[in-house]
Each structure stands twice: as C-alpha cells, then as structure tokens.
Coordinates of C-alpha atoms in Angstrom, one line a residue:
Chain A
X1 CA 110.3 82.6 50.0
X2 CA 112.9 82.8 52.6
X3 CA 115.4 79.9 52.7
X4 CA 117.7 78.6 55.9
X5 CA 120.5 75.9 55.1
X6 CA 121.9 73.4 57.2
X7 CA 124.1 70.6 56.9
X8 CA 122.0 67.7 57.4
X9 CA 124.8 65.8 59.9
X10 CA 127.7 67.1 62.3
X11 CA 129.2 64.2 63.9
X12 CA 131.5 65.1 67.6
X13 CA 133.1 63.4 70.4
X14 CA 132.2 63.5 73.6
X15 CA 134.1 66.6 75.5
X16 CA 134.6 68.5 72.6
X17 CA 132.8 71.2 70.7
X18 CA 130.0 71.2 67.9
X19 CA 129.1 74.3 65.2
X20 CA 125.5 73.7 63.7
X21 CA 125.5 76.5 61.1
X22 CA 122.3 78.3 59.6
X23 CA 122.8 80.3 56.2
X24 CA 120.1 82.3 55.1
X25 CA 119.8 85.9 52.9
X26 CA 121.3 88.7 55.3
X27 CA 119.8 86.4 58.3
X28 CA 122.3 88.4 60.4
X29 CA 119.4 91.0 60.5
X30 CA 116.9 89.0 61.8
X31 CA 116.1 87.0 65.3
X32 CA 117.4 83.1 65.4
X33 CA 115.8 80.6 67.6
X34 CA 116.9 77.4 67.9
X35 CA 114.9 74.0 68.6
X36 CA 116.7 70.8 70.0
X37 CA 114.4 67.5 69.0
X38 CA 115.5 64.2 70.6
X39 CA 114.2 60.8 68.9
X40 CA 110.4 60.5 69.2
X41 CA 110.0 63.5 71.4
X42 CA 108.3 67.0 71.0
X43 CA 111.2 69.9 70.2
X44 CA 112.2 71.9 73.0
X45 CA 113.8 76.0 72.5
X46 CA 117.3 76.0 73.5
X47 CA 118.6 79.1 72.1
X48 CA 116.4 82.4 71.4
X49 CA 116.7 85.8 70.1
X50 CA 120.1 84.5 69.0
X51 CA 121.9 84.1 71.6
X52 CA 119.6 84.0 75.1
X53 CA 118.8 80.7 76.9
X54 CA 115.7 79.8 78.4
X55 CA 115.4 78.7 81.9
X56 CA 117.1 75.0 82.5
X57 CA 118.8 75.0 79.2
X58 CA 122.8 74.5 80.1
X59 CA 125.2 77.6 79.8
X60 CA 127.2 74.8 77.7
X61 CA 124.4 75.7 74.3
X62 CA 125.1 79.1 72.8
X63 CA 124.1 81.2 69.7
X64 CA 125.5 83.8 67.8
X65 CA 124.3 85.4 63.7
X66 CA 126.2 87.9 61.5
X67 CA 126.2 87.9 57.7
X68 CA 124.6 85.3 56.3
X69 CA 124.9 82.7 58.7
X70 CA 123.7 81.7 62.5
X71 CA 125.4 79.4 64.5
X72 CA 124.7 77.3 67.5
X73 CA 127.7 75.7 69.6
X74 CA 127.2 73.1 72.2
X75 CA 130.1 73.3 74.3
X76 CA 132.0 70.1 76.2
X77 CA 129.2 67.6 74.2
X78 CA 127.7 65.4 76.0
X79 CA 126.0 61.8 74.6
X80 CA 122.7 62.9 75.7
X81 CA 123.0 66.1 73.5
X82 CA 122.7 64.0 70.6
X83 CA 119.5 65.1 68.4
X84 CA 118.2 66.6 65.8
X85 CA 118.6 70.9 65.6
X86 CA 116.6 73.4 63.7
X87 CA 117.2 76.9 63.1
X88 CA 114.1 79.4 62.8
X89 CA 113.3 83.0 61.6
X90 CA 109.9 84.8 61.0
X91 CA 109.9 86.5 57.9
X92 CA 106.7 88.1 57.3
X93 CA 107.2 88.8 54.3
X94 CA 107.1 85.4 52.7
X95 CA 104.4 83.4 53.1
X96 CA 105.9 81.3 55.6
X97 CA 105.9 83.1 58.2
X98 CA 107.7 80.9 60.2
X99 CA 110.7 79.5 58.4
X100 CA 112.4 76.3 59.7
X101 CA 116.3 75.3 58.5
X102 CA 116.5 71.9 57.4
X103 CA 117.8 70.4 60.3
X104 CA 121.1 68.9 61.8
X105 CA 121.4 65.4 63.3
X106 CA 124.3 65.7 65.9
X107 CA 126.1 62.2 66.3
X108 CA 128.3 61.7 69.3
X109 CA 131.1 59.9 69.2
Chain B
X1 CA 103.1 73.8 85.2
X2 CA 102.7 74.9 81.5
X3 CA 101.5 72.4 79.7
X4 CA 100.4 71.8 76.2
X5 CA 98.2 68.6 75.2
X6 CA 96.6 67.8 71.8
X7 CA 94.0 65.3 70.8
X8 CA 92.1 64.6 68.0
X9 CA 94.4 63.0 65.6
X10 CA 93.6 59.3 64.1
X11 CA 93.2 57.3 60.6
X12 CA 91.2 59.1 58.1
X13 CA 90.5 58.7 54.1
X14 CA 92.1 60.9 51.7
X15 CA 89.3 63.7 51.0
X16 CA 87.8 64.0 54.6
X17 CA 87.8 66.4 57.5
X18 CA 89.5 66.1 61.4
X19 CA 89.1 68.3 63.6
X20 CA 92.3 68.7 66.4
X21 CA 92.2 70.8 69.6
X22 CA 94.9 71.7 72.0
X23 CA 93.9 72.0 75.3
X24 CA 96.5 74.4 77.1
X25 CA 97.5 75.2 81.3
X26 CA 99.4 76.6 83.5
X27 CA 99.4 80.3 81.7
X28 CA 97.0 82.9 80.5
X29 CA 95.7 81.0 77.4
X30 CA 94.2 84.4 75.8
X31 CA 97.4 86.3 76.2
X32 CA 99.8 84.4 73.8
X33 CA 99.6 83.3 70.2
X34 CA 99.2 79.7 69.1
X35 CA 100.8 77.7 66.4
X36 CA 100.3 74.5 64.5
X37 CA 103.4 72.7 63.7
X38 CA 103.9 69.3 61.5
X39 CA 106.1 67.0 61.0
X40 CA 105.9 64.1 58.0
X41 CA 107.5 60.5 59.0
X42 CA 111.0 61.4 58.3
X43 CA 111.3 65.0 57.6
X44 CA 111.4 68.2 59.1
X45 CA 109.5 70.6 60.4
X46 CA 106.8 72.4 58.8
X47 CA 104.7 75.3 60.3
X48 CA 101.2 74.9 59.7
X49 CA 99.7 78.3 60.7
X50 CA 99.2 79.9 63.6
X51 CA 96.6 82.4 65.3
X52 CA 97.8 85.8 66.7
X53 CA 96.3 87.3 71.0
X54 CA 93.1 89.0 71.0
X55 CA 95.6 91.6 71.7
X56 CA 97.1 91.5 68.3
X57 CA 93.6 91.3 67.0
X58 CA 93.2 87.3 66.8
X59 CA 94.2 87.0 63.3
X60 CA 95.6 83.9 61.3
X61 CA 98.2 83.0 59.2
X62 CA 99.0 79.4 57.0
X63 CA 101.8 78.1 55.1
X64 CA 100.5 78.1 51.4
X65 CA 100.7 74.0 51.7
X66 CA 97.2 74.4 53.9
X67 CA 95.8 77.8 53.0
X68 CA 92.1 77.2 52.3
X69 CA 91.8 73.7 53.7
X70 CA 92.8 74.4 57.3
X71 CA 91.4 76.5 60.0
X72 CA 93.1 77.9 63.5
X73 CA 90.6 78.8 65.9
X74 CA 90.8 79.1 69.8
X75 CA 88.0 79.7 72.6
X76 CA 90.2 81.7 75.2
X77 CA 87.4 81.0 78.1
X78 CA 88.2 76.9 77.4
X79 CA 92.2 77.4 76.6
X80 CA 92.0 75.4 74.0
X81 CA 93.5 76.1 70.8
X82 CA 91.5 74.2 67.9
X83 CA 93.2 72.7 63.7
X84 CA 90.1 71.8 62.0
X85 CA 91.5 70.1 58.9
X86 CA 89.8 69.6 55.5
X87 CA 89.9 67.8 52.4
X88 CA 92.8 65.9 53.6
X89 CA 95.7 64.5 51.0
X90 CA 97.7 61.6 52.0
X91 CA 100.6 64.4 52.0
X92 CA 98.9 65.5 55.3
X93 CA 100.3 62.5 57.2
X94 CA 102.2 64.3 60.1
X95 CA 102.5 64.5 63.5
X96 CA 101.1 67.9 64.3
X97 CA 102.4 69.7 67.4
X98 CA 100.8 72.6 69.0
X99 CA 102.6 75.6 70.6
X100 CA 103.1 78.3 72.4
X101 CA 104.1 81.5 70.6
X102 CA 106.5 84.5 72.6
X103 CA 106.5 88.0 70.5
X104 CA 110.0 89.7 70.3
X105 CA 110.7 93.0 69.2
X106 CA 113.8 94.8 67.6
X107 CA 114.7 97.5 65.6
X108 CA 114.1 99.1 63.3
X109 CA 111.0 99.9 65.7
X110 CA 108.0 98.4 63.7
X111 CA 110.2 95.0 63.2
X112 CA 108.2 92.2 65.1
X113 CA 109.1 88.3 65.4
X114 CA 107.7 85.0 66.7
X115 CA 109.1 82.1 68.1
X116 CA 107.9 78.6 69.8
X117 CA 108.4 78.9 73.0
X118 CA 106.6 75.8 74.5
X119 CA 105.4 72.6 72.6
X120 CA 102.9 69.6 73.2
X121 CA 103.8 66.1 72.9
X122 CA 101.9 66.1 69.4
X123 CA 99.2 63.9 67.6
X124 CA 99.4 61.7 65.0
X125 CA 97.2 62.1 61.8
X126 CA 97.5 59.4 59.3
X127 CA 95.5 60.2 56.0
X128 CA 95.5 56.7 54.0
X129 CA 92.2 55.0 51.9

C-alpha cells in the first residue's frame, strides 16, 4: 500500500518560516491536500490540490509537490498556528484509498 | 452554514454492534461523497471508508482494518450519512469524524481524486468490557 512520511515534530519561532515535508513513491504525480488539527478539535483543509487554499485559510499557508516529496510552508508563524499537520493522497489503487502521512506537531517558539 | 454533526457514539463491549449517523446542512447532501474518519487516543488519522454520490453510483469503499464489519450507508432525503459498526475490538476505540468529500480531476484524463473538504466535531466510541 501506498506510504506518506513525515517527521513527527518541526519546532519554529514566531515570525519565521516552517517546511512540513511529505515523502511518498513519485507523489509528485498525484494531488496533495493538507489538514491542520488543533488540540481537541476536528481537522480543518488548509491546502488542496497542492497548492490552492480554501476560503478563510491565510495567504501565509502554501503547498507545493515534485519528486518524491510535498511540502507545506507556513509563512511569518504565528503561536496560534501551532498544531498537528497531515498530508493526504488518494490512491485507488491500494486499499486505502485515502492515505494519510503520519503527521507533524508544529511547536512555536 | 455547512455543517456536519455526528451522534451515536458511547461505551460498548468488545463483540457488539453501534450504529453512528451524521446528520449533514447547509449543502446538497445527495450531491457529494461522504467519509468516515478515525482517530485512536494518541495517534493519527485513519480513514474508515467512505460512500461515493448517487451520481458516481453510491458505491463504498473501507480500509482493510473494517472491511466486513462496518457499513456506510446514507438516506439522501434525511442528509444523513449513517457507520453502522459491528463486532467491535477494543482496537476500535476512536473518535470517528464524518466528512465531506470534494472530487478533483487531473490528467491523465481518467485520473480521479478525493479529498475532505469539511469535517464534524466527531464522536467518541470507546469499545472496553
């Protein structure tokens, strides 16, 4: 079945810039959404199709995927952007058709 | 407002059956796919299954993890979405979420993708004797 990697922490200080990378086989082929989960709250899409953003989500979170790996930068971090981050691809397939990454807690500073 | 709200989750012994809905509004229930999400105390997240528009002919899909003991349904005239959930193991302690599913397309031109577009608050289910 189809794997996505992710480091399981990136810690940033306020102001300054934060990678969250997803490595998966040739993923650069295939769509990337990304999910932002606060503690004890529901997940919320911040980045889709790679690189849009849905309505309300800041210009500051963007996405890009080549290769073998996705990325999602949050620009000037902010304390409140501190949560948990999955990447996700469909891959039909596997039989998982919905594959998560392993998530990313971002610390901030 | 779209909205997403599930109910049904609770205690129950290792062995028996639960039945969770998601009651959906703000959007055309019948026109989008649905998903079951999970997430054990701790962990990540793990797609349950999910159940495809009457457009796209209705159909299911589940992680291997639940194949044969769960069931998607959904009653587009109520807009609810509905996880009935059998012979429970204690590894089925989660909170499940429900969502809502966009379709993407790309190329080559048959390619075809899901994603999670919007999600409920969730429901616990704790399976313990």
């Amino acid at each position: 079945s189809y794997v996505l990697t992710q480091p399981p922490s990136v810690s940033v200080a306020p102001g300054q810039t934060a990678r969250i990378t997803c490595g998966g086989n040739n993923i650069g082929s295939k769509s990337v959404h990304w999910y932002q989960q606060k503690p004890g709250q529901a997940p919320v899409l911040v980045v889709y199709d790679d690189s849009d953003r849905p309505s309300g989500i800041p210009e500051r979170f963007s996405g890009s995927n080549s290769g073998n790996t996705a990325t999602l930068t949050i620009s000037r971090v902010e304390a409140g952007d501190e949560a948990d981050y999955y990447c996700q691809v469909w891959d039909s397939s596997s039989d998982h058709f919905y594959v998560f990454g392993t998530g990313t807690k971002v610390t901030v500073l | 407002e779209v909205q997403l709200v599930e109910s049904g989750g609770g205690l129950v012994q290792p062995g028996r059956s639960l039945r969770l809905s998601c009651t959906a509004s703000g959007f055309t229930f019948g026109d989008y796919a649905m998903s079951w999400v999970r997430q054990a105390p701790g962990k990540g997240l793990e797609w349950v299954g999910f159940i495809r528009s009457k457009a796209y002919g209705g159909t299911t899909e589940y992680a291997a993890s639940v194949k044969g003991r769960f069931t998607i349904s959904r009653d587009d005239s109520k807009s609810i979405a509905y996880l009935q959930m059998n012979s429970l193991k204690t590894e089925d302690t989660a909170v499940y979420y429900c969502t809502r599913d966009l379709r993407g397309a790309g190329t080559p031109e048959d390619y075809y993708y899901y994603y999670m577009d919007v999600w409920g608050k969730g429901t616990t289910v704790t399976v313990s004797s």
